[in-house]
PDB file of C-alpha atoms in Angstrom:
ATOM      1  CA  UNK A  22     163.746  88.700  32.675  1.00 42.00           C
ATOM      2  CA  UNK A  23     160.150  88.669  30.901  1.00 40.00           C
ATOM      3  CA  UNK A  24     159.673  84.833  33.038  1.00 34.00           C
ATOM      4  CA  UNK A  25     160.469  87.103  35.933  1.00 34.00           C
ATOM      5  CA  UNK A  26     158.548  90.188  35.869  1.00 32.00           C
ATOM      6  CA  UNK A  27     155.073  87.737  35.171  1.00 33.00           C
ATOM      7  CA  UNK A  28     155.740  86.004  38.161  1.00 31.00           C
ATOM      8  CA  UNK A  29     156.174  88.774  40.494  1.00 31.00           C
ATOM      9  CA  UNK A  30     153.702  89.758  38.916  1.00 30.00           C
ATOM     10  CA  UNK A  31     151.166  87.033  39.471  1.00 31.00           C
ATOM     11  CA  UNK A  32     152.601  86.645  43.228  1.00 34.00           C
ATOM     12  CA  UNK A  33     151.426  90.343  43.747  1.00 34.00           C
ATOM     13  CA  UNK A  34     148.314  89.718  42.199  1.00 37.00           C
ATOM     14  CA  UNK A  35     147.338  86.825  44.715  1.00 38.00           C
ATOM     15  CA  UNK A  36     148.517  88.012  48.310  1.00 42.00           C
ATOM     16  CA  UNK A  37     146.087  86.183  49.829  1.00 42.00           C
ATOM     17  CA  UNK A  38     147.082  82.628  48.361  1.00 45.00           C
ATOM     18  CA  UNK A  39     150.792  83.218  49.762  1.00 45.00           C
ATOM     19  CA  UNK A  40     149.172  83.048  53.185  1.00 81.00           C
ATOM     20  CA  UNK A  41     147.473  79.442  52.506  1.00 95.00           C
ATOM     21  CA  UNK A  42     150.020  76.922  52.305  1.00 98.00           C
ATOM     22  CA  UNK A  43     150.171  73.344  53.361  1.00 98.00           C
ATOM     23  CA  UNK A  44     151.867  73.113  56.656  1.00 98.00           C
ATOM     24  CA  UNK A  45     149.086  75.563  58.072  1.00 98.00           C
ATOM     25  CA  UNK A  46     145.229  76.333  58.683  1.00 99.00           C
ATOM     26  CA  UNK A  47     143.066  78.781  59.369  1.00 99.00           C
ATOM     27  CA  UNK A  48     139.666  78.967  61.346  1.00 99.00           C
ATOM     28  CA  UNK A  49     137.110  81.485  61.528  1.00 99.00           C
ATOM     29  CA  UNK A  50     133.614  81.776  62.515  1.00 98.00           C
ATOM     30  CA  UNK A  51     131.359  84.448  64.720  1.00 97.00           C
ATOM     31  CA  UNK A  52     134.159  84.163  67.688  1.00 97.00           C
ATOM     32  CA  UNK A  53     136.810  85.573  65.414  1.00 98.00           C
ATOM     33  CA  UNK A  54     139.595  84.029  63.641  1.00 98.00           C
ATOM     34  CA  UNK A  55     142.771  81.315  64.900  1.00 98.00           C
ATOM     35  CA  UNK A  56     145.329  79.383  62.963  1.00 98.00           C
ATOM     36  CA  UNK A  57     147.355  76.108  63.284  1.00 99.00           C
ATOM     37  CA  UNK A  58     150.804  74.860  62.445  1.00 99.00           C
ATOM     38  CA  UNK A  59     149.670  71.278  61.182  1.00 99.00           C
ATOM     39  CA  UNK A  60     151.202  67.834  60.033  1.00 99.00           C
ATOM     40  CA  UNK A  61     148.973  66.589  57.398  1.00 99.00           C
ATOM     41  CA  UNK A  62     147.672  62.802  57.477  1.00 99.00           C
ATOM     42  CA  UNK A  63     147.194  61.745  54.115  1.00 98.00           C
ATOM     43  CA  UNK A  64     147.641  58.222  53.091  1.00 98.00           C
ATOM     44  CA  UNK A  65     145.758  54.984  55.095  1.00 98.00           C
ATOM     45  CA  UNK A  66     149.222  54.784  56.887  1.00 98.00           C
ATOM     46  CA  UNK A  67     149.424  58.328  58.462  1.00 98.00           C
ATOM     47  CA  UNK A  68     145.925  58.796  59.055  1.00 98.00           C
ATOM     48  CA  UNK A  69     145.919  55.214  61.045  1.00 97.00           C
ATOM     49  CA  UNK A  70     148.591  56.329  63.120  1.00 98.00           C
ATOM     50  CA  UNK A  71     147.673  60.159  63.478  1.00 98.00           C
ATOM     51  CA  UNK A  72     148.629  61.483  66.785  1.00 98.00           C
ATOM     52  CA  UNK A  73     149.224  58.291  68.290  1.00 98.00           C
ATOM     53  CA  UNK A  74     152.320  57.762  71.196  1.00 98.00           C
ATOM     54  CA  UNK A  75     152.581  61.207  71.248  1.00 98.00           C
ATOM     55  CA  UNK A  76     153.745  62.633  74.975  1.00 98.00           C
ATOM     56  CA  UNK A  77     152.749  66.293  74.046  1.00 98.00           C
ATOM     57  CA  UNK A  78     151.251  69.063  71.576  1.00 98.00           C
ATOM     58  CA  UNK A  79     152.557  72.297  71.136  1.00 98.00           C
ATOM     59  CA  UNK A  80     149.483  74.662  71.274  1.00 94.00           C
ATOM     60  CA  UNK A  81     149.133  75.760  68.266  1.00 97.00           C
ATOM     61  CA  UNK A  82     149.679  72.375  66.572  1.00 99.00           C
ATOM     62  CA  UNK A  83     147.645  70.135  65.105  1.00 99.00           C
ATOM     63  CA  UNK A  84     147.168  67.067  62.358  1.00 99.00           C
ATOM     64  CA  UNK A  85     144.862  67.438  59.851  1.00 99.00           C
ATOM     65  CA  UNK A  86     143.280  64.018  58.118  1.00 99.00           C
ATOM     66  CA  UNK A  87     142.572  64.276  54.535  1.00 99.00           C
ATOM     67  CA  UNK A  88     140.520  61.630  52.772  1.00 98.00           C
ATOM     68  CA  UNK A  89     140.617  61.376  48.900  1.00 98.00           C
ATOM     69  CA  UNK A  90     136.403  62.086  49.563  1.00 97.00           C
ATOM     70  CA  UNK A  91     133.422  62.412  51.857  1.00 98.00           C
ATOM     71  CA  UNK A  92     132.416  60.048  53.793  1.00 98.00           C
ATOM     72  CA  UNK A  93     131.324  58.494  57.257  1.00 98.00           C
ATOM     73  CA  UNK A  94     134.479  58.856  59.297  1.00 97.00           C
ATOM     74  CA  UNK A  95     134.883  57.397  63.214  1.00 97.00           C
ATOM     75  CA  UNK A  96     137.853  58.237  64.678  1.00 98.00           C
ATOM     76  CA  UNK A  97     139.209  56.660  68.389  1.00 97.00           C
ATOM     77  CA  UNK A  98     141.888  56.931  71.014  1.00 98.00           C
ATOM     78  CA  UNK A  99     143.906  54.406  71.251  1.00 98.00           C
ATOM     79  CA  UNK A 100     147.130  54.448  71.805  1.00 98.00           C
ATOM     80  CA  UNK A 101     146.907  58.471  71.744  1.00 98.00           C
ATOM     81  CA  UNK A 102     148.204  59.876  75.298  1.00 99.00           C
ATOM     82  CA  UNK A 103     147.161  63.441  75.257  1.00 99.00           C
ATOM     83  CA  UNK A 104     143.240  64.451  75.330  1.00 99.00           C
ATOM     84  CA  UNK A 105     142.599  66.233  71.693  1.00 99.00           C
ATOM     85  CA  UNK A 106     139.716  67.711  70.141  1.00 99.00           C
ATOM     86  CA  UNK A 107     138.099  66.101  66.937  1.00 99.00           C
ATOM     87  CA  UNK A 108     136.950  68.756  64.705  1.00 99.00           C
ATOM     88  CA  UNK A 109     134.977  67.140  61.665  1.00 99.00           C
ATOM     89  CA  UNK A 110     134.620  69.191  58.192  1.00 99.00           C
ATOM     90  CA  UNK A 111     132.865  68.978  54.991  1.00 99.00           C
ATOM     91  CA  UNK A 112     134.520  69.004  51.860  1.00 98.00           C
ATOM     92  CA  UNK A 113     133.629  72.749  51.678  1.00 99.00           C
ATOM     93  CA  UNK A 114     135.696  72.950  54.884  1.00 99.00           C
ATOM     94  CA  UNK A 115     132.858  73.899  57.167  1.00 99.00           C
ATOM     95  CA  UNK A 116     132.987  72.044  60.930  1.00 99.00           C
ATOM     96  CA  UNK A 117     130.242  69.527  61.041  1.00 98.00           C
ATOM     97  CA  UNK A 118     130.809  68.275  64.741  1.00 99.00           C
ATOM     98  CA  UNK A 119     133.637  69.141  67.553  1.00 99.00           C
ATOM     99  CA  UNK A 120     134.473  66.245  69.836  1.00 99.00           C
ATOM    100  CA  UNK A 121     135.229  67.943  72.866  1.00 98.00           C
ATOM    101  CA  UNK A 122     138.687  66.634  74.747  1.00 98.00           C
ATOM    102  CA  UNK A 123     138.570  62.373  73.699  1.00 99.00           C
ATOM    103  CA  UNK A 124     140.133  60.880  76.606  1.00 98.00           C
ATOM    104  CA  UNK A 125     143.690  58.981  75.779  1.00 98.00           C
ATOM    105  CA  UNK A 126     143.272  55.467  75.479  1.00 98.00           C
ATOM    106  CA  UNK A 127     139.287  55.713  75.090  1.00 98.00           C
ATOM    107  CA  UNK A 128     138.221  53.207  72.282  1.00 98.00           C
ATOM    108  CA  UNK A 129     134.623  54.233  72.318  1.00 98.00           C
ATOM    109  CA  UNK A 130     134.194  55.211  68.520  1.00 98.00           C
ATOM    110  CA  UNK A 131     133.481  58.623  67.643  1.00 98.00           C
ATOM    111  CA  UNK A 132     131.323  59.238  64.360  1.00 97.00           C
ATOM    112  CA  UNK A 133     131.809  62.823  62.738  1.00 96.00           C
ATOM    113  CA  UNK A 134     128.916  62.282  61.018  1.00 95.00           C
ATOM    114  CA  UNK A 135     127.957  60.736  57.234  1.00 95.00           C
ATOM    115  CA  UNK A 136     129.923  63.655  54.724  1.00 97.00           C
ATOM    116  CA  UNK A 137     133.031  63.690  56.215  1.00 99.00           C
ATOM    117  CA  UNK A 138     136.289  65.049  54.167  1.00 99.00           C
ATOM    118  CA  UNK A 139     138.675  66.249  56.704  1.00 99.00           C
ATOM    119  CA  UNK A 140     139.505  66.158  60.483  1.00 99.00           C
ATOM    120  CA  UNK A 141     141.471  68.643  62.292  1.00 99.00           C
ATOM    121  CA  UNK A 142     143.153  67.525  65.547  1.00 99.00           C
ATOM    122  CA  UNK A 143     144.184  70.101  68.294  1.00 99.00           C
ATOM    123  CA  UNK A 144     144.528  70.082  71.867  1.00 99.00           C
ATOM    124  CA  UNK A 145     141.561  68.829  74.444  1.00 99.00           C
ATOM    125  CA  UNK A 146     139.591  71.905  75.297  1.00 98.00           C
ATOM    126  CA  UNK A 147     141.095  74.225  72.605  1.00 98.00           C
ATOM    127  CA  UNK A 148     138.264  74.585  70.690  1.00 99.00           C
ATOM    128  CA  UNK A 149     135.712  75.328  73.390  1.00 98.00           C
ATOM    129  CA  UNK A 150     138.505  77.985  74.499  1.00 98.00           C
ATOM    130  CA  UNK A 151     138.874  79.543  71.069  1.00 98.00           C
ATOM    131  CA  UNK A 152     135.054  78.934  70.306  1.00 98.00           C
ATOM    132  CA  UNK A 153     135.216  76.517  67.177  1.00 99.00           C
ATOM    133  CA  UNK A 154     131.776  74.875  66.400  1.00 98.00           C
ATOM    134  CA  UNK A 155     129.552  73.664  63.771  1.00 98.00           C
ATOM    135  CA  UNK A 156     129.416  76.221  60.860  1.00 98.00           C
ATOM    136  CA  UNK A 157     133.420  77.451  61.345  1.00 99.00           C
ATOM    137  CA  UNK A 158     135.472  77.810  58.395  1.00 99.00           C
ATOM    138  CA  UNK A 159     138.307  75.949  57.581  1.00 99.00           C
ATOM    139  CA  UNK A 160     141.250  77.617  55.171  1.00 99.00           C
ATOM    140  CA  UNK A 161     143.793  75.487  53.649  1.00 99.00           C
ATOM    141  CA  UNK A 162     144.977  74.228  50.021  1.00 98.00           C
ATOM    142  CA  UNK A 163     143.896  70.616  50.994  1.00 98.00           C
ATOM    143  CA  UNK A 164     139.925  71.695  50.440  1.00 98.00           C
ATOM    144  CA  UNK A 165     139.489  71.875  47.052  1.00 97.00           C
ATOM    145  CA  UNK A 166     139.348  75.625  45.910  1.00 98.00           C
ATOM    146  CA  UNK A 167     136.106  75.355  43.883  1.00 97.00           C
ATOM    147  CA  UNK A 168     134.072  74.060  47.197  1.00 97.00           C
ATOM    148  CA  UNK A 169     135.886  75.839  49.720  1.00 98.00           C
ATOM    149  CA  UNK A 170     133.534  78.025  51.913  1.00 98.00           C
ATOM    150  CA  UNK A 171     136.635  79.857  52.524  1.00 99.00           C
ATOM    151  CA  UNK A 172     139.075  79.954  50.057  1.00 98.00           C
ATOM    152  CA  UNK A 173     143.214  80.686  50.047  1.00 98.00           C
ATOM    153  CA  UNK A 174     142.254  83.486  47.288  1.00 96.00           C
ATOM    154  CA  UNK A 175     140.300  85.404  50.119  1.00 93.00           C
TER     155      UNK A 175
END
């Protein structure tokens, strides 16, 4: 009962880390705040095949790339058959660069820049609709807590 009563007790004392969990993230900036249902591309395999073949996106959905560190990152179309949007973050989670709706099939590289940790994936033209750019915030457990410009505990 003891075992109990400290972990309802703990789970009360952290609402806000019940609200960051793996299958979603969260972006905010000056244009307000928006959130994604996300698969998560994590090994060489998944983030090699991302989005690929895919005939649609729910809006709303996403894939976010995580890479074990920072680093220069290029990412390209090919094989993908629905325009997305690129969105390149620091390991703090801040948005470095936003590649605007990549055409499907395009294999011109795109660079996200030198300190590259994660890449969210959304549909072509969401972000410019929402208003994601450089300097948003990115919420999820995948940036590690003690960098995170915006952390689950807020």
């Amino acid at each position: 009962m003891r075992f109990l009563l400290s972990v309802l007790l703990i789970c009360l004392a952290l609402p806000g880390q019940a609200e960051c969990r793996a299958d979603r993230v969260d972006l905010r900036g000056v244009w307000g705040q928006a959130g994604f249902s996300v698969e998560v591309a994590q090994t060489n395999r998944e983030r090699a095949k991302g989005l690929m073949f895919r005939e649609e996106l729910p809006k709303g959905q996403g894939m976010l790339f995580v890479y074990p560190f920072a680093h220069q990152v290029a990412f390209w179309m090919k094989n993908t058959l629905i325009p997305l949007d690129m969105i390149f973050l620091s390991s703090d989670g801040r948005v470095t660069y936003v590649r605007e709706n990549a055409q499907p099939g395009d294999l011109t590289p795109v660079s996200g820049g030198q300190d590259v940790r994660y890449v969210l994936e959304i549909n072509g033209g969401l972000a410019r609709q929402i208003g994601i750019s450089e300097g948003s915030e990115l919420r999820s457990p995948f940036v590690v807590q003690s960098l995170a410009a915006w952390p689950c505990s807020e």
